[in-house]
Short mmCIF file of C-alpha atoms in Angstrom, two decimals:
data_model
loop_
_atom_site.label_atom_id
_atom_site.label_comp_id
_atom_site.label_asym_id
_atom_site.label_seq_id
_atom_site.Cartn_x
_atom_site.Cartn_y
_atom_site.Cartn_z
CA UNK A 1 159.23 221.87 68.43
CA UNK A 2 162.73 221.06 67.16
CA UNK A 3 163.04 218.43 64.41
CA UNK A 4 165.26 215.35 64.25
CA UNK A 5 167.54 217.34 61.98
CA UNK A 6 167.73 220.18 64.54
CA UNK A 7 168.88 217.78 67.26
CA UNK A 8 171.42 216.17 64.91
CA UNK A 9 172.73 219.60 63.91
CA UNK A 10 173.15 220.38 67.62
CA UNK A 11 175.20 217.18 68.05
CA UNK A 12 177.29 218.03 64.98
CA UNK A 13 177.89 221.60 66.20
CA UNK A 14 178.87 220.24 69.62
CA UNK A 15 181.36 217.83 68.06
CA UNK A 16 182.91 220.55 65.92
CA UNK A 17 183.19 223.03 68.82
CA UNK A 18 184.72 220.57 71.29
CA UNK A 19 187.06 219.12 68.68
CA UNK A 20 188.17 222.69 67.98
CA UNK A 21 188.80 223.18 71.70
CA UNK A 22 191.19 220.21 71.60
CA UNK A 23 188.98 218.32 74.06
CA UNK A 24 188.60 215.13 72.01
CA UNK A 25 187.75 213.54 68.71
CA UNK A 26 185.15 214.56 66.12
CA UNK A 27 182.08 213.06 67.81
CA UNK A 28 179.06 214.55 69.59
CA UNK A 29 175.77 213.26 70.98
CA UNK A 30 172.62 214.54 72.63
CA UNK A 31 169.96 212.65 74.57
CA UNK A 32 166.45 214.00 74.03
CA UNK A 33 163.33 213.35 76.08
CA UNK A 34 159.96 214.92 75.35
CA UNK A 35 161.50 217.27 72.79
CA UNK A 36 164.15 218.60 75.20
CA UNK A 37 167.89 217.94 75.34
CA UNK A 38 168.52 216.31 78.71
CA UNK A 39 172.14 215.29 78.14
CA UNK A 40 175.00 216.40 75.92
CA UNK A 41 178.27 214.65 75.27
CA UNK A 42 181.30 214.90 73.10
CA UNK A 43 184.31 212.70 72.73
CA UNK A 44 186.48 213.35 75.81
CA UNK A 45 188.88 210.43 75.42
CA UNK A 46 192.02 212.54 75.14
CA UNK A 47 190.77 215.43 77.29
CA UNK A 48 189.95 213.13 80.23
CA UNK A 49 192.50 210.37 79.50
CA UNK A 50 189.53 207.99 79.54
CA UNK A 51 189.09 205.52 76.66
CA UNK A 52 185.41 205.06 77.65
CA UNK A 53 184.56 208.77 77.41
CA UNK A 54 182.89 208.54 74.01
CA UNK A 55 180.24 211.10 73.11
CA UNK A 56 177.32 208.71 73.59
CA UNK A 57 178.52 207.49 76.99
CA UNK A 58 179.16 211.07 78.16
CA UNK A 59 175.68 212.16 76.97
CA UNK A 60 173.99 209.18 78.65
CA UNK A 61 175.83 209.85 81.93
CA UNK A 62 174.84 213.54 81.78
CA UNK A 63 171.18 212.70 81.09
CA UNK A 64 171.00 210.13 83.90
CA UNK A 65 172.64 212.51 86.36
CA UNK A 66 170.35 215.39 85.39
CA UNK A 67 167.20 213.27 85.61
CA UNK A 68 168.32 211.22 88.63
CA UNK A 69 167.62 207.90 86.90
CA UNK A 70 169.49 204.91 85.52
CA UNK A 71 166.93 204.15 82.82
CA UNK A 72 166.31 206.51 79.93
CA UNK A 73 163.18 204.81 78.63
CA UNK A 74 161.24 207.29 76.55
CA UNK A 75 164.40 209.10 75.41
CA UNK A 76 166.34 208.95 72.15
CA UNK A 77 169.94 209.73 71.27
CA UNK A 78 171.31 211.70 68.33
CA UNK A 79 174.94 210.94 67.63
CA UNK A 80 177.26 212.12 64.91
CA UNK A 81 178.49 208.59 64.23
CA UNK A 82 177.02 205.10 64.31
CA UNK A 83 177.75 203.91 67.86
CA UNK A 84 180.76 201.69 68.41
CA UNK A 85 180.04 198.40 70.23
CA UNK A 86 180.73 199.96 73.65
CA UNK A 87 178.40 202.89 72.99
CA UNK A 88 175.75 200.68 71.46
CA UNK A 89 175.83 198.52 74.59
CA UNK A 90 175.50 201.68 76.72
CA UNK A 91 172.45 202.70 74.66
CA UNK A 92 170.88 199.30 75.32
CA UNK A 93 171.76 199.39 79.04
CA UNK A 94 170.26 202.88 79.32
CA UNK A 95 167.08 201.60 77.66
CA UNK A 96 166.98 204.41 75.09
CA UNK A 97 164.12 204.06 72.61
CA UNK A 98 165.97 204.90 69.40
CA UNK A 99 169.33 205.91 67.91
CA UNK A 100 169.72 208.54 65.18
CA UNK A 101 173.22 208.71 63.68
CA UNK A 102 174.98 210.62 60.92
CA UNK A 103 178.33 209.03 59.99
CA UNK A 104 178.75 205.26 59.69
CA UNK A 105 181.31 202.92 61.26
CA UNK A 106 182.97 202.78 57.84
CA UNK A 107 183.24 206.59 57.81
CA UNK A 108 184.99 206.46 61.20
CA UNK A 109 187.30 203.66 60.01
CA UNK A 110 188.21 205.75 56.97
CA UNK A 111 189.82 208.35 59.28
CA UNK A 112 191.59 205.81 61.50
CA UNK A 113 189.06 204.74 64.17
CA UNK A 114 188.61 201.04 65.09
CA UNK A 115 184.81 200.92 64.80
CA UNK A 116 184.54 198.37 61.96
CA UNK A 117 187.17 196.07 63.52
CA UNK A 118 185.45 196.25 66.91
CA UNK A 119 182.01 195.52 65.44
CA UNK A 120 183.54 192.46 63.77
CA UNK A 121 185.39 191.34 66.92
CA UNK A 122 182.43 191.44 69.33
CA UNK A 123 180.42 189.24 66.96
CA UNK A 124 182.97 186.44 67.41
CA UNK A 125 183.07 183.83 70.15
CA UNK A 126 185.65 184.74 72.84
CA UNK A 127 188.10 182.05 71.65
CA UNK A 128 188.07 183.51 68.13
CA UNK A 129 188.77 187.15 69.06
CA UNK A 130 192.14 188.87 68.68
CA UNK A 131 192.14 189.62 72.42
CA UNK A 132 193.01 186.48 74.39
CA UNK A 133 190.35 185.62 76.97
CA UNK A 134 190.38 182.92 79.63
CA UNK A 135 187.63 181.95 82.06
CA UNK A 136 188.64 181.64 85.73
CA UNK A 137 186.82 180.81 89.00
CA UNK A 138 183.41 180.43 87.39
CA UNK A 139 181.92 178.55 90.37
CA UNK A 140 182.97 181.21 92.88
CA UNK A 141 181.68 184.04 90.73
CA UNK A 142 178.46 182.17 89.99
CA UNK A 143 177.76 181.96 93.72
CA UNK A 144 177.66 185.77 93.86
CA UNK A 145 175.13 185.85 91.01
CA UNK A 146 173.00 183.33 92.87
CA UNK A 147 173.15 185.41 96.07
CA UNK A 148 172.01 188.51 94.18
CA UNK A 149 169.18 186.60 92.47
CA UNK A 150 167.98 185.25 95.83
CA UNK A 151 167.85 188.70 97.47
CA UNK A 152 164.20 189.81 97.46
CA UNK A 153 165.29 193.42 98.12
CA UNK A 154 167.60 193.71 95.12
CA UNK A 155 167.09 196.65 92.80
CA UNK A 156 166.43 195.34 89.30
CA UNK A 157 167.87 197.20 86.37
#
């Protein structure tokens, strides 16, 4: 059975190969369930013109599509860098059991990525963030939440 290091080396090799292809930045990730890779991803931000196409998100999407599920409970992710706040949220939403990472947010910041700044920003209250935010139509939007909560046939996730 492959080791944690084997799966991380696979993610690192994937990041190097796809970066070399000019498909995106230097990041790769694999989702593993029961000792098998069920999803691979690499940074496709520039290749797909999609700022959300980070390696972890791409790997999670691939694993969910392959398995036909929206929950990856029982799976883990190996990623070449500590997940940014968006990717970390995706890991939580996917219900992955564990994250293994190689580089840190500080390592990514050292080569020009916003990881450290974004980690700092999301920890702040909305009024304190660099990005201006304003709440609108809370009552109208809240009514939709209440309708969903009252639906006995809703699919929980």
